[in-house]
Structure formats: C-alpha cells, structure tokens
Amino acid sequence: MSILVIGGTGKTGRRVTDRLKARGHDVRVAARSTGFHWDRPDTWAPHLAGARAVYLVTNPLSTDTSKEVADLLGRTEARVVLLSARDIHSPAEAPVREHTGGWTILRPTWFAQNFTEDLFAGFMERGRLALPTGEGREPFVDLADVADVAVEALTDPGHDGRAYDLSGPELLSFREAVALLGRGVEYEPVTAEEFKREIAGFGEELAEYTAGLLVDIANGANAYLSDGVQQVLGRAPGRFADFVARVDAARTAGE
Ligand SMILES: NC(=O)c1ccc[n+]([C@@H]2O[C@H](COP(=O)([O-])OP(=O)(O)OC[C@H]3O[C@@H](n4cnc5c(N)ncnc54)[C@H](OP(=O)(O)O)[C@@H]3O)[C@@H](O)[C@H]2O)c1
C-alpha cells in the first residue's frame, strides 16, 4: 500500500514526497508529468489504485474545487490530508469532511517560500516588491513545517477528523520580511489598482482574486498566530530568519 501525493511536484508536495521517502514509505506522485490531469477523471484511477493515504493539493486552475474533489474521493477509501488555507478555507473542505476513509485538513497561512519559489519571486529578482499589503502583518509559515505536519497527518490516524491552522511564530510586515531577505530589494506599498495593472498578464480574474487577498493583509485580517504546528509536532514553528538562513546557505552552496 502506498501514499499518493497529488500535486507531488509542487512546493508542498515535493517536500512531503521527500520526507515520506526518507522515512521509507512507498510514495506515488500525481501531477501532469505523471499522467494525472484534474480535467481528465480517467487518469485518476491508476494513481489512486493501492493508495492507503492521499495528500491532496487541489486543482490550481479551478476556483470551485468541491465537485472534482467529491468525485475523486468517491473513488477511494484512503485517508485524505487536504491542503486548504487558514484565512480563506478551500471549497474542497466540504467534500473532504464527508469522506468516510478518514481525513485531516491543513490550513497554512501565506508561505515564506512565496518570496523565493512562487508569487513574489519574480518581483524579488527584479529588485522591487510592489504590493497592496501596506504595513499589514502576516505570520508567514515555513513549508518545512507544513510538510512535517502533512507527513504526521498522513501516517498517524490520531489526526483523523481534525483541522489544523498552521502559522509561523511571528507577525511580519512585507517590509520587514523583505528586509530580512536582504537582497537590496525595495518594498513599495501600492494600491490594489496599481497592483492589478502590474500583474494584468496573469488574467483579470486571478489579478482581482490575488489583489483581494493582499488587501486583506493590509487591513490586518491575517495578523494573528495559530498553534497547529505545535499541536501536531510538539515544537514551535520555524522563524522567518531561519528560512532566510537556509535559502542563503543553499545559494552559497550552489555558487
Ligand atoms: N501560496 C501560499 O502562500 C498558500 C498559502 C495557504 C494555502 N495555499 C494553498 O496551497 C495550494 C497550492 O499548493 P502548492 O503551493 O504545494 O502547489 P503548487 O506549487 O502550485 O503546485 C501545484 C501542483 O499541481 C500540479 N498541477 C497543476 N495543474 C494541474 C492539472 N491541471 N492537473 C493535475 N495536476 C496539476 C502541479 O504539477 P504539474 O505542473 O507538474 O502538473 C503541481 O504538482 C493551493 O490550494 C493554495 O490555496 C497556498
């Protein structure tokens, strides 16, 4: 029996896969490169076959993932660990809670790795991070912690029926986070309209959605800590400065 990691080539899935393999588990990855396509249900069965647990990153191209997740879970009795989000719960939470094979929901805050591997990485490389986040504060969570929690939830049935809010240990503004990353990058608070114009290339819907999430940060909606990492791992989550130190060390090693 294996553990299936849906989204196993992505930011969290990659880390979950590596950790499970290091513990000696039989792991299968599902992503387009392995022939798994969210929009082609006929590709799901070969991946789900023989899975005793599933790490579930939902379809990034879908706004309402509830129907396709219900459809997928109807085809397996494996335990499922869903990656949702703390301040905007995934629509997939509803079908996951109905799943009879056992479930755990993980709700992280904004990822520290957005600065290096995702959304903000391009801005950082260009030396100017212009966002409608004002001086609002966010408890960025390190994906090392999210992956450690996911592995526990996938391998220990003691987490059945639980939803965990996962944050880092401190509130940081984007100005403070960028200063800690320390690459001479300038942080500039801009209006939502300016930001949407800047990322218009990603499409109107995505620009609108992302701007809304960032304005919530400016308004202080995310400025509180959560203790899911302590609850599951029995230790404090990693600090942003420790994440930066790891990124710097990896850069130096790669030079
Ligand atoms: N970023 C944040 O700060 C943040 C915070 C809280 C929660 N979240 C949640 O985290 C989730 C994203 O997780 P992540 O960052 O680990 O993912 P990610 O890095 O965006 O990776 C997405 C994964 O999905 C696969 N994929 C993309 N399109 C696909 C398709 N059409 N069919 C099948 N597979 C497809 C990708 O692989 P291929 O491209 O190889 O197919 C990849 O493995 C989202 O649900 C988001 O709401 C994010």
PDB file of C-alpha atoms and ligand atoms in Angstrom:
ATOM      1  CA  MET A   1       0.000   0.000   0.000  1.00  0.00           C
ATOM      2  CA  SER A   2       1.368   3.384  -0.959  1.00  0.00           C
ATOM      3  CA  ILE A   3       0.846   7.044  -0.121  1.00  0.00           C
ATOM      4  CA  LEU A   4      -0.301   9.152  -3.067  1.00  0.00           C
ATOM      5  CA  VAL A   5       0.881  12.765  -3.206  1.00  0.00           C
ATOM      6  CA  ILE A   6      -1.403  14.758  -5.522  1.00  0.00           C
ATOM      7  CA  GLY A   7       0.494  17.889  -6.535  1.00  0.00           C
ATOM      8  CA  GLY A   8       3.671  15.996  -5.650  1.00  0.00           C
ATOM      9  CA  THR A   9       5.837  18.107  -7.986  1.00  0.00           C
ATOM     10  CA  GLY A  10       4.695  21.396  -6.396  1.00  0.00           C
ATOM     11  CA  LYS A  11       6.053  23.422  -3.484  1.00  0.00           C
ATOM     12  CA  THR A  12       4.455  21.463  -0.655  1.00  0.00           C
ATOM     13  CA  GLY A  13       4.028  18.121  -2.453  1.00  0.00           C
ATOM     14  CA  ARG A  14       7.731  17.893  -3.315  1.00  0.00           C
ATOM     15  CA  ARG A  15       8.674  18.354   0.332  1.00  0.00           C
ATOM     16  CA  VAL A  16       6.038  15.868   1.528  1.00  0.00           C
ATOM     17  CA  THR A  17       7.263  13.304  -1.011  1.00  0.00           C
ATOM     18  CA  ASP A  18      10.914  13.685   0.047  1.00  0.00           C
ATOM     19  CA  ARG A  19      10.074  13.322   3.734  1.00  0.00           C
ATOM     20  CA  LEU A  20       7.871  10.250   3.210  1.00  0.00           C
ATOM     21  CA  LYS A  21      10.561   8.557   1.113  1.00  0.00           C
ATOM     22  CA  ALA A  22      13.199   9.364   3.742  1.00  0.00           C
ATOM     23  CA  ARG A  23      11.015   7.529   6.284  1.00  0.00           C
ATOM     24  CA  GLY A  24      10.856   4.509   3.992  1.00  0.00           C
ATOM     25  CA  HIS A  25       7.259   4.859   2.762  1.00  0.00           C
ATOM     26  CA  ASP A  26       6.177   3.721  -0.680  1.00  0.00           C
ATOM     27  CA  VAL A  27       5.189   7.016  -2.373  1.00  0.00           C
ATOM     28  CA  ARG A  28       3.445   7.739  -5.654  1.00  0.00           C
ATOM     29  CA  VAL A  29       3.324  11.239  -7.157  1.00  0.00           C
ATOM     30  CA  ALA A  30       0.360  12.593  -9.136  1.00  0.00           C
ATOM     31  CA  ALA A  31       0.889  15.590 -11.444  1.00  0.00           C
ATOM     32  CA  ARG A  32       0.534  16.221 -15.162  1.00  0.00           C
ATOM     33  CA  SER A  33       4.060  14.892 -15.726  1.00  0.00           C
ATOM     34  CA  THR A  34       2.990  11.506 -14.272  1.00  0.00           C
ATOM     35  CA  GLY A  35      -0.185  11.427 -16.387  1.00  0.00           C
ATOM     36  CA  PHE A  36      -2.602  12.741 -13.716  1.00  0.00           C
ATOM     37  CA  HIS A  37      -4.883  15.501 -15.029  1.00  0.00           C
ATOM     38  CA  TRP A  38      -7.612  17.104 -12.934  1.00  0.00           C
ATOM     39  CA  ASP A  39      -9.732  17.680 -16.042  1.00  0.00           C
ATOM     40  CA  ARG A  40      -9.491  14.001 -17.103  1.00  0.00           C
ATOM     41  CA  PRO A  41     -11.033  11.747 -14.408  1.00  0.00           C
ATOM     42  CA  ASP A  42      -9.998   8.672 -16.411  1.00  0.00           C
ATOM     43  CA  THR A  43      -6.386   9.435 -15.345  1.00  0.00           C
ATOM     44  CA  TRP A  44      -7.197   9.297 -11.605  1.00  0.00           C
ATOM     45  CA  ALA A  45      -7.816   5.558 -11.065  1.00  0.00           C
ATOM     46  CA  PRO A  46      -4.289   4.323 -11.911  1.00  0.00           C
ATOM     47  CA  HIS A  47      -2.859   6.782  -9.396  1.00  0.00           C
ATOM     48  CA  LEU A  48      -5.405   6.008  -6.648  1.00  0.00           C
ATOM     49  CA  ALA A  49      -5.010   2.220  -7.000  1.00  0.00           C
ATOM     50  CA  GLY A  50      -3.423   0.739  -3.864  1.00  0.00           C
ATOM     51  CA  ALA A  51      -3.219   4.064  -2.003  1.00  0.00           C
ATOM     52  CA  ARG A  52      -3.808   3.934   1.761  1.00  0.00           C
ATOM     53  CA  ALA A  53      -3.425   7.698   2.206  1.00  0.00           C
ATOM     54  CA  VAL A  54      -3.620  10.717  -0.117  1.00  0.00           C
ATOM     55  CA  TYR A  55      -2.032  14.164   0.253  1.00  0.00           C
ATOM     56  CA  LEU A  56      -4.338  16.443  -1.693  1.00  0.00           C
ATOM     57  CA  VAL A  57      -3.354  19.706  -3.356  1.00  0.00           C
ATOM     58  CA  THR A  58      -6.418  20.798  -5.333  1.00  0.00           C
ATOM     59  CA  ASN A  59      -6.560  21.907  -8.965  1.00  0.00           C
ATOM     60  CA  PRO A  60      -4.804  25.288  -9.267  1.00  0.00           C
ATOM     61  CA  LEU A  61      -6.852  26.074 -12.378  1.00  0.00           C
ATOM     62  CA  SER A  62     -10.223  25.642 -10.681  1.00  0.00           C
ATOM     63  CA  THR A  63     -11.921  28.222  -8.430  1.00  0.00           C
ATOM     64  CA  ASP A  64     -14.541  25.841  -7.017  1.00  0.00           C
ATOM     65  CA  THR A  65     -12.781  22.524  -6.458  1.00  0.00           C
ATOM     66  CA  SER A  66     -15.574  20.934  -4.401  1.00  0.00           C
ATOM     67  CA  LYS A  67     -17.152  18.921  -7.208  1.00  0.00           C
ATOM     68  CA  GLU A  68     -13.964  17.402  -8.604  1.00  0.00           C
ATOM     69  CA  VAL A  69     -12.681  16.582  -5.101  1.00  0.00           C
ATOM     70  CA  ALA A  70     -16.006  14.894  -4.235  1.00  0.00           C
ATOM     71  CA  ASP A  71     -15.706  12.911  -7.467  1.00  0.00           C
ATOM     72  CA  LEU A  72     -12.106  11.891  -6.707  1.00  0.00           C
ATOM     73  CA  LEU A  73     -12.847  10.890  -3.101  1.00  0.00           C
ATOM     74  CA  GLY A  74     -15.803   8.812  -4.283  1.00  0.00           C
ATOM     75  CA  ARG A  75     -13.221   6.561  -5.939  1.00  0.00           C
ATOM     76  CA  THR A  76     -11.071   5.761  -2.893  1.00  0.00           C
ATOM     77  CA  GLU A  77     -11.299   4.718   0.749  1.00  0.00           C
ATOM     78  CA  ALA A  78      -7.812   6.078   1.501  1.00  0.00           C
ATOM     79  CA  ARG A  79      -7.256   8.605   4.305  1.00  0.00           C
ATOM     80  CA  VAL A  80      -7.011  12.096   2.871  1.00  0.00           C
ATOM     81  CA  VAL A  81      -4.977  15.083   4.045  1.00  0.00           C
ATOM     82  CA  LEU A  82      -6.219  18.239   2.331  1.00  0.00           C
ATOM     83  CA  LEU A  83      -4.117  21.370   1.865  1.00  0.00           C
ATOM     84  CA  SER A  84      -6.549  24.233   2.453  1.00  0.00           C
ATOM     85  CA  ALA A  85      -5.670  27.772   3.655  1.00  0.00           C
ATOM     86  CA  ARG A  86      -6.153  29.475   7.025  1.00  0.00           C
ATOM     87  CA  ASP A  87      -7.785  32.716   6.065  1.00  0.00           C
ATOM     88  CA  ILE A  88      -9.745  31.511   3.010  1.00  0.00           C
ATOM     89  CA  HIS A  89     -10.878  27.945   3.516  1.00  0.00           C
ATOM     90  CA  SER A  90     -10.799  25.748   0.410  1.00  0.00           C
ATOM     91  CA  PRO A  91     -14.193  24.833  -1.108  1.00  0.00           C
ATOM     92  CA  ALA A  92     -12.826  21.255  -1.071  1.00  0.00           C
ATOM     93  CA  GLU A  93     -13.123  21.167   2.737  1.00  0.00           C
ATOM     94  CA  ALA A  94     -16.828  20.273   2.462  1.00  0.00           C
ATOM     95  CA  PRO A  95     -16.424  17.030   0.456  1.00  0.00           C
ATOM     96  CA  VAL A  96     -13.313  16.110   2.462  1.00  0.00           C
ATOM     97  CA  ARG A  97     -15.321  16.281   5.704  1.00  0.00           C
ATOM     98  CA  GLU A  98     -17.845  13.841   4.147  1.00  0.00           C
ATOM     99  CA  HIS A  99     -15.130  11.336   3.220  1.00  0.00           C
ATOM    100  CA  THR A 100     -15.580   8.055   5.079  1.00  0.00           C
ATOM    101  CA  GLY A 101     -11.962   6.897   4.744  1.00  0.00           C
ATOM    102  CA  GLY A 102     -10.685   9.430   7.310  1.00  0.00           C
ATOM    103  CA  TRP A 103      -9.487  12.996   6.810  1.00  0.00           C
ATOM    104  CA  THR A 104      -7.315  15.807   8.135  1.00  0.00           C
ATOM    105  CA  ILE A 105      -7.369  19.416   6.925  1.00  0.00           C
ATOM    106  CA  LEU A 106      -4.257  21.623   6.955  1.00  0.00           C
ATOM    107  CA  ARG A 107      -4.785  25.383   6.814  1.00  0.00           C
ATOM    108  CA  PRO A 108      -1.488  27.220   6.442  1.00  0.00           C
ATOM    109  CA  THR A 109      -1.001  30.980   6.301  1.00  0.00           C
ATOM    110  CA  TRP A 110       0.977  32.607   3.472  1.00  0.00           C
ATOM    111  CA  PHE A 111       4.113  30.613   2.666  1.00  0.00           C
ATOM    112  CA  ALA A 112       7.590  32.064   3.379  1.00  0.00           C
ATOM    113  CA  GLN A 113       8.618  30.333   0.141  1.00  0.00           C
ATOM    114  CA  ASN A 114       6.326  32.630  -1.907  1.00  0.00           C
ATOM    115  CA  PHE A 115       9.293  35.040  -1.866  1.00  0.00           C
ATOM    116  CA  THR A 116      11.703  32.521  -3.362  1.00  0.00           C
ATOM    117  CA  GLU A 117       9.698  29.943  -5.316  1.00  0.00           C
ATOM    118  CA  ASP A 118       6.349  31.422  -6.271  1.00  0.00           C
ATOM    119  CA  LEU A 119       4.177  34.512  -6.456  1.00  0.00           C
ATOM    120  CA  PHE A 120       6.719  37.121  -5.325  1.00  0.00           C
ATOM    121  CA  ALA A 121       9.915  35.520  -6.670  1.00  0.00           C
ATOM    122  CA  GLY A 122       9.812  37.433  -9.973  1.00  0.00           C
ATOM    123  CA  PHE A 123       9.343  40.762  -8.173  1.00  0.00           C
ATOM    124  CA  MET A 124      12.243  39.908  -5.823  1.00  0.00           C
ATOM    125  CA  GLU A 125      14.512  39.145  -8.769  1.00  0.00           C
ATOM    126  CA  ARG A 126      13.619  42.499 -10.347  1.00  0.00           C
ATOM    127  CA  GLY A 127      14.529  44.261  -7.071  1.00  0.00           C
ATOM    128  CA  ARG A 128      11.136  45.836  -6.328  1.00  0.00           C
ATOM    129  CA  LEU A 129       8.232  44.219  -4.496  1.00  0.00           C
ATOM    130  CA  ALA A 130       5.211  46.440  -5.097  1.00  0.00           C
ATOM    131  CA  LEU A 131       2.124  45.057  -3.324  1.00  0.00           C
ATOM    132  CA  PRO A 132      -1.166  46.368  -1.893  1.00  0.00           C
ATOM    133  CA  THR A 133      -0.215  44.927   1.513  1.00  0.00           C
ATOM    134  CA  GLY A 134       0.546  48.293   3.143  1.00  0.00           C
ATOM    135  CA  GLU A 135       2.177  47.794   6.532  1.00  0.00           C
ATOM    136  CA  GLY A 136      -0.161  44.885   7.368  1.00  0.00           C
ATOM    137  CA  ARG A 137       1.380  41.873   9.114  1.00  0.00           C
ATOM    138  CA  GLU A 138       1.307  38.192   8.222  1.00  0.00           C
ATOM    139  CA  PRO A 139       2.617  35.129  10.143  1.00  0.00           C
ATOM    140  CA  PHE A 140       4.453  33.562   7.152  1.00  0.00           C
ATOM    141  CA  VAL A 141       4.778  29.794   7.589  1.00  0.00           C
ATOM    142  CA  ASP A 142       7.821  27.789   6.509  1.00  0.00           C
ATOM    143  CA  LEU A 143       6.968  24.943   4.106  1.00  0.00           C
ATOM    144  CA  ALA A 144       9.358  22.706   6.025  1.00  0.00           C
ATOM    145  CA  ASP A 145       6.828  22.880   8.876  1.00  0.00           C
ATOM    146  CA  VAL A 146       3.814  22.392   6.600  1.00  0.00           C
ATOM    147  CA  ALA A 147       5.450  19.281   5.103  1.00  0.00           C
ATOM    148  CA  ASP A 148       6.409  17.887   8.533  1.00  0.00           C
ATOM    149  CA  VAL A 149       2.800  18.319   9.688  1.00  0.00           C
ATOM    150  CA  ALA A 150       1.459  16.715   6.499  1.00  0.00           C
ATOM    151  CA  VAL A 151       3.679  13.657   6.981  1.00  0.00           C
ATOM    152  CA  GLU A 152       2.409  13.194  10.542  1.00  0.00           C
ATOM    153  CA  ALA A 153      -1.197  13.549   9.389  1.00  0.00           C
ATOM    154  CA  LEU A 154      -0.660  11.056   6.554  1.00  0.00           C
ATOM    155  CA  THR A 155       0.969   8.417   8.725  1.00  0.00           C
ATOM    156  CA  ASP A 156      -0.765   8.756  12.129  1.00  0.00           C
ATOM    157  CA  PRO A 157      -4.544   8.104  12.256  1.00  0.00           C
ATOM    158  CA  GLY A 158      -4.621  10.067  15.540  1.00  0.00           C
ATOM    159  CA  HIS A 159      -5.176  13.177  13.387  1.00  0.00           C
ATOM    160  CA  ASP A 160      -8.457  11.941  11.882  1.00  0.00           C
ATOM    161  CA  GLY A 161     -11.271  14.464  11.809  1.00  0.00           C
ATOM    162  CA  ARG A 162      -9.006  17.388  12.781  1.00  0.00           C
ATOM    163  CA  ALA A 163      -8.366  20.724  11.033  1.00  0.00           C
ATOM    164  CA  TYR A 164      -5.102  22.479  11.909  1.00  0.00           C
ATOM    165  CA  ASP A 165      -4.364  26.179  11.411  1.00  0.00           C
ATOM    166  CA  LEU A 166      -0.634  26.478  10.682  1.00  0.00           C
ATOM    167  CA  SER A 167       1.250  29.755  11.046  1.00  0.00           C
ATOM    168  CA  GLY A 168       4.801  30.871  11.681  1.00  0.00           C
ATOM    169  CA  PRO A 169       5.778  32.087  15.165  1.00  0.00           C
ATOM    170  CA  GLU A 170       5.802  35.836  14.483  1.00  0.00           C
ATOM    171  CA  LEU A 171       3.913  38.556  12.642  1.00  0.00           C
ATOM    172  CA  LEU A 172       5.941  40.343   9.975  1.00  0.00           C
ATOM    173  CA  SER A 173       5.028  43.097   7.561  1.00  0.00           C
ATOM    174  CA  PHE A 174       6.138  42.651   3.966  1.00  0.00           C
ATOM    175  CA  ARG A 175       8.591  45.488   4.551  1.00  0.00           C
ATOM    176  CA  GLU A 176      10.139  43.547   7.449  1.00  0.00           C
ATOM    177  CA  ALA A 177      10.162  40.243   5.532  1.00  0.00           C
ATOM    178  CA  VAL A 178      11.878  41.846   2.542  1.00  0.00           C
ATOM    179  CA  ALA A 179      14.458  43.475   4.832  1.00  0.00           C
ATOM    180  CA  LEU A 180      15.207  40.061   6.399  1.00  0.00           C
ATOM    181  CA  LEU A 181      15.633  38.560   2.925  1.00  0.00           C
ATOM    182  CA  GLY A 182      18.179  41.323   2.455  1.00  0.00           C
ATOM    183  CA  ARG A 183      18.932  41.309  -1.249  1.00  0.00           C
ATOM    184  CA  GLY A 184      18.698  45.047  -1.706  1.00  0.00           C
ATOM    185  CA  VAL A 185      15.074  44.631  -2.740  1.00  0.00           C
ATOM    186  CA  GLU A 186      12.829  47.647  -2.273  1.00  0.00           C
ATOM    187  CA  TYR A 187       9.340  47.142  -0.796  1.00  0.00           C
ATOM    188  CA  GLU A 188       6.758  49.581  -2.069  1.00  0.00           C
ATOM    189  CA  PRO A 189       3.139  49.591  -0.864  1.00  0.00           C
ATOM    190  CA  VAL A 190       0.845  50.281  -3.838  1.00  0.00           C
ATOM    191  CA  THR A 191      -2.911  50.439  -4.350  1.00  0.00           C
ATOM    192  CA  ALA A 192      -4.899  47.391  -5.427  1.00  0.00           C
ATOM    193  CA  GLU A 193      -5.481  49.057  -8.819  1.00  0.00           C
ATOM    194  CA  GLU A 194      -1.755  49.619  -9.396  1.00  0.00           C
ATOM    195  CA  PHE A 195      -1.024  46.015  -8.417  1.00  0.00           C
ATOM    196  CA  LYS A 196      -3.719  44.637 -10.737  1.00  0.00           C
ATOM    197  CA  ARG A 197      -2.253  46.645 -13.630  1.00  0.00           C
ATOM    198  CA  GLU A 198       1.193  45.237 -12.830  1.00  0.00           C
ATOM    199  CA  ILE A 199       0.038  41.596 -12.958  1.00  0.00           C
ATOM    200  CA  ALA A 200      -2.593  42.025 -15.688  1.00  0.00           C
ATOM    201  CA  GLY A 201      -0.680  39.429 -17.728  1.00  0.00           C
ATOM    202  CA  PHE A 202      -1.937  36.672 -15.388  1.00  0.00           C
ATOM    203  CA  GLY A 203      -5.542  37.396 -16.365  1.00  0.00           C
ATOM    204  CA  GLU A 204      -8.219  39.630 -14.859  1.00  0.00           C
ATOM    205  CA  GLU A 205      -9.777  37.023 -12.570  1.00  0.00           C
ATOM    206  CA  LEU A 206      -6.504  35.942 -10.955  1.00  0.00           C
ATOM    207  CA  ALA A 207      -5.311  39.558 -10.600  1.00  0.00           C
ATOM    208  CA  GLU A 208      -8.574  40.516  -8.893  1.00  0.00           C
ATOM    209  CA  TYR A 209      -8.507  37.498  -6.577  1.00  0.00           C
ATOM    210  CA  THR A 210      -4.852  37.947  -5.578  1.00  0.00           C
ATOM    211  CA  ALA A 211      -5.268  41.683  -5.000  1.00  0.00           C
ATOM    212  CA  GLY A 212      -8.205  40.956  -2.676  1.00  0.00           C
ATOM    213  CA  LEU A 213      -6.120  38.542  -0.586  1.00  0.00           C
ATOM    214  CA  LEU A 214      -3.274  41.047  -0.320  1.00  0.00           C
ATOM    215  CA  VAL A 215      -5.592  43.915   0.657  1.00  0.00           C
ATOM    216  CA  ASP A 216      -6.897  41.681   3.471  1.00  0.00           C
ATOM    217  CA  ILE A 217      -3.325  41.562   4.800  1.00  0.00           C
ATOM    218  CA  ALA A 218      -3.072  45.375   4.578  1.00  0.00           C
ATOM    219  CA  ASN A 219      -6.269  45.589   6.617  1.00  0.00           C
ATOM    220  CA  GLY A 220      -4.836  43.358   9.357  1.00  0.00           C
ATOM    221  CA  ALA A 221      -7.202  40.427   8.729  1.00  0.00           C
ATOM    222  CA  ASN A 222      -4.376  37.845   8.966  1.00  0.00           C
ATOM    223  CA  ALA A 223      -2.458  39.425  11.841  1.00  0.00           C
ATOM    224  CA  TYR A 224      -2.760  36.653  14.418  1.00  0.00           C
ATOM    225  CA  LEU A 225      -0.831  33.492  15.244  1.00  0.00           C
ATOM    226  CA  SER A 226      -2.077  29.887  15.164  1.00  0.00           C
ATOM    227  CA  ASP A 227      -0.687  26.873  17.013  1.00  0.00           C
ATOM    228  CA  GLY A 228      -1.289  23.945  14.619  1.00  0.00           C
ATOM    229  CA  VAL A 229       2.437  23.259  14.206  1.00  0.00           C
ATOM    230  CA  GLN A 230       2.884  22.942  17.989  1.00  0.00           C
ATOM    231  CA  GLN A 231      -0.247  20.781  18.259  1.00  0.00           C
ATOM    232  CA  VAL A 232       0.960  18.258  15.687  1.00  0.00           C
ATOM    233  CA  LEU A 233       4.749  18.346  16.067  1.00  0.00           C
ATOM    234  CA  GLY A 234       5.110  19.347  19.713  1.00  0.00           C
ATOM    235  CA  ARG A 235       7.582  22.093  18.787  1.00  0.00           C
ATOM    236  CA  ALA A 236       7.487  25.715  17.719  1.00  0.00           C
ATOM    237  CA  PRO A 237       7.331  26.574  14.019  1.00  0.00           C
ATOM    238  CA  GLY A 238      10.469  27.882  12.299  1.00  0.00           C
ATOM    239  CA  ARG A 239      11.194  31.608  12.295  1.00  0.00           C
ATOM    240  CA  PHE A 240      11.376  33.590   9.055  1.00  0.00           C
ATOM    241  CA  ALA A 241      15.044  34.375   9.780  1.00  0.00           C
ATOM    242  CA  ASP A 242      15.807  30.623   9.874  1.00  0.00           C
ATOM    243  CA  PHE A 243      14.133  30.196   6.491  1.00  0.00           C
ATOM    244  CA  VAL A 244      16.263  33.051   5.112  1.00  0.00           C
ATOM    245  CA  ALA A 245      19.425  31.472   6.554  1.00  0.00           C
ATOM    246  CA  ARG A 246      18.598  28.173   4.769  1.00  0.00           C
ATOM    247  CA  VAL A 247      17.948  29.963   1.466  1.00  0.00           C
ATOM    248  CA  ASP A 248      21.236  31.873   1.793  1.00  0.00           C
ATOM    249  CA  ALA A 249      23.159  28.693   2.632  1.00  0.00           C
ATOM    250  CA  ALA A 250      21.668  26.887  -0.382  1.00  0.00           C
ATOM    251  CA  ARG A 251      22.595  29.836  -2.640  1.00  0.00           C
ATOM    252  CA  THR A 252      26.153  29.906  -1.348  1.00  0.00           C
ATOM    253  CA  ALA A 253      26.474  26.137  -1.822  1.00  0.00           C
ATOM    254  CA  GLY A 254      25.175  26.476  -5.402  1.00  0.00           C
ATOM    255  CA  GLU A 255      27.635  29.254  -6.334  1.00  0.00           C
TER     256      GLU A 255
HETATM  257  N1  LIG B   1       0.979  30.186  -1.585  1.00  0.00           N
HETATM  258  C1  LIG B   1       0.529  30.369  -0.351  1.00  0.00           C
HETATM  259  O1  LIG B   1       1.005  31.236   0.390  1.00  0.00           O
HETATM  260  C2  LIG B   1      -0.581  29.486   0.175  1.00  0.00           C
HETATM  261  C3  LIG B   1      -0.999  29.656   1.490  1.00  0.00           C
HETATM  262  C4  LIG B   1      -2.004  28.813   2.010  1.00  0.00           C
HETATM  263  C5  LIG B   1      -2.540  27.819   1.202  1.00  0.00           C
HETATM  264  N2  LIG B   1      -2.116  27.687  -0.088  1.00  0.00           N
HETATM  265  C6  LIG B   1      -2.716  26.622  -0.909  1.00  0.00           C
HETATM  266  O2  LIG B   1      -1.702  25.789  -1.404  1.00  0.00           O
HETATM  267  C7  LIG B   1      -2.181  25.137  -2.578  1.00  0.00           C
HETATM  268  C8  LIG B   1      -1.041  25.052  -3.579  1.00  0.00           C
HETATM  269  O3  LIG B   1      -0.094  24.137  -3.068  1.00  0.00           O
HETATM  270  P1  LIG B   1       1.405  24.131  -3.594  1.00  0.00           P
HETATM  271  O4  LIG B   1       1.945  25.526  -3.431  1.00  0.00           O
HETATM  272  O5  LIG B   1       2.108  22.976  -2.986  1.00  0.00           O
HETATM  273  O6  LIG B   1       1.160  23.833  -5.133  1.00  0.00           O
HETATM  274  P2  LIG B   1       1.979  24.349  -6.400  1.00  0.00           P
HETATM  275  O7  LIG B   1       3.423  24.562  -6.047  1.00  0.00           O
HETATM  276  O8  LIG B   1       1.210  25.459  -7.016  1.00  0.00           O
HETATM  277  O9  LIG B   1       1.903  23.061  -7.319  1.00  0.00           O
HETATM  278  C9  LIG B   1       0.705  22.670  -7.970  1.00  0.00           C
HETATM  279  C10 LIG B   1       0.763  21.176  -8.247  1.00  0.00           C
HETATM  280  O10 LIG B   1      -0.393  20.818  -9.014  1.00  0.00           O
HETATM  281  C11 LIG B   1       0.034  20.200 -10.234  1.00  0.00           C
HETATM  282  N3  LIG B   1      -0.904  20.597 -11.288  1.00  0.00           N
HETATM  283  C12 LIG B   1      -1.041  21.832 -11.832  1.00  0.00           C
HETATM  284  N4  LIG B   1      -2.039  21.823 -12.740  1.00  0.00           N
HETATM  285  C13 LIG B   1      -2.522  20.556 -12.776  1.00  0.00           C
HETATM  286  C14 LIG B   1      -3.558  19.902 -13.525  1.00  0.00           C
HETATM  287  N5  LIG B   1      -4.298  20.571 -14.425  1.00  0.00           N
HETATM  288  N6  LIG B   1      -3.783  18.574 -13.309  1.00  0.00           N
HETATM  289  C15 LIG B   1      -3.033  17.907 -12.408  1.00  0.00           C
HETATM  290  N7  LIG B   1      -2.054  18.454 -11.665  1.00  0.00           N
HETATM  291  C16 LIG B   1      -1.798  19.768 -11.855  1.00  0.00           C
HETATM  292  C17 LIG B   1       1.447  20.707 -10.454  1.00  0.00           C
HETATM  293  O11 LIG B   1       2.215  19.811 -11.194  1.00  0.00           O
HETATM  294  P3  LIG B   1       2.372  19.857 -12.787  1.00  0.00           P
HETATM  295  O12 LIG B   1       2.523  21.304 -13.151  1.00  0.00           O
HETATM  296  O13 LIG B   1       3.597  19.033 -12.981  1.00  0.00           O
HETATM  297  O14 LIG B   1       1.146  19.238 -13.308  1.00  0.00           O
HETATM  298  C18 LIG B   1       1.975  20.756  -9.026  1.00  0.00           C
HETATM  299  O15 LIG B   1       2.391  19.477  -8.602  1.00  0.00           O
HETATM  300  C19 LIG B   1      -3.379  25.931  -3.069  1.00  0.00           C
HETATM  301  O16 LIG B   1      -4.545  25.163  -2.856  1.00  0.00           O
HETATM  302  C20 LIG B   1      -3.388  27.158  -2.156  1.00  0.00           C
HETATM  303  O17 LIG B   1      -4.693  27.606  -1.852  1.00  0.00           O
HETATM  304  C21 LIG B   1      -1.156  28.480  -0.617  1.00  0.00           C
END
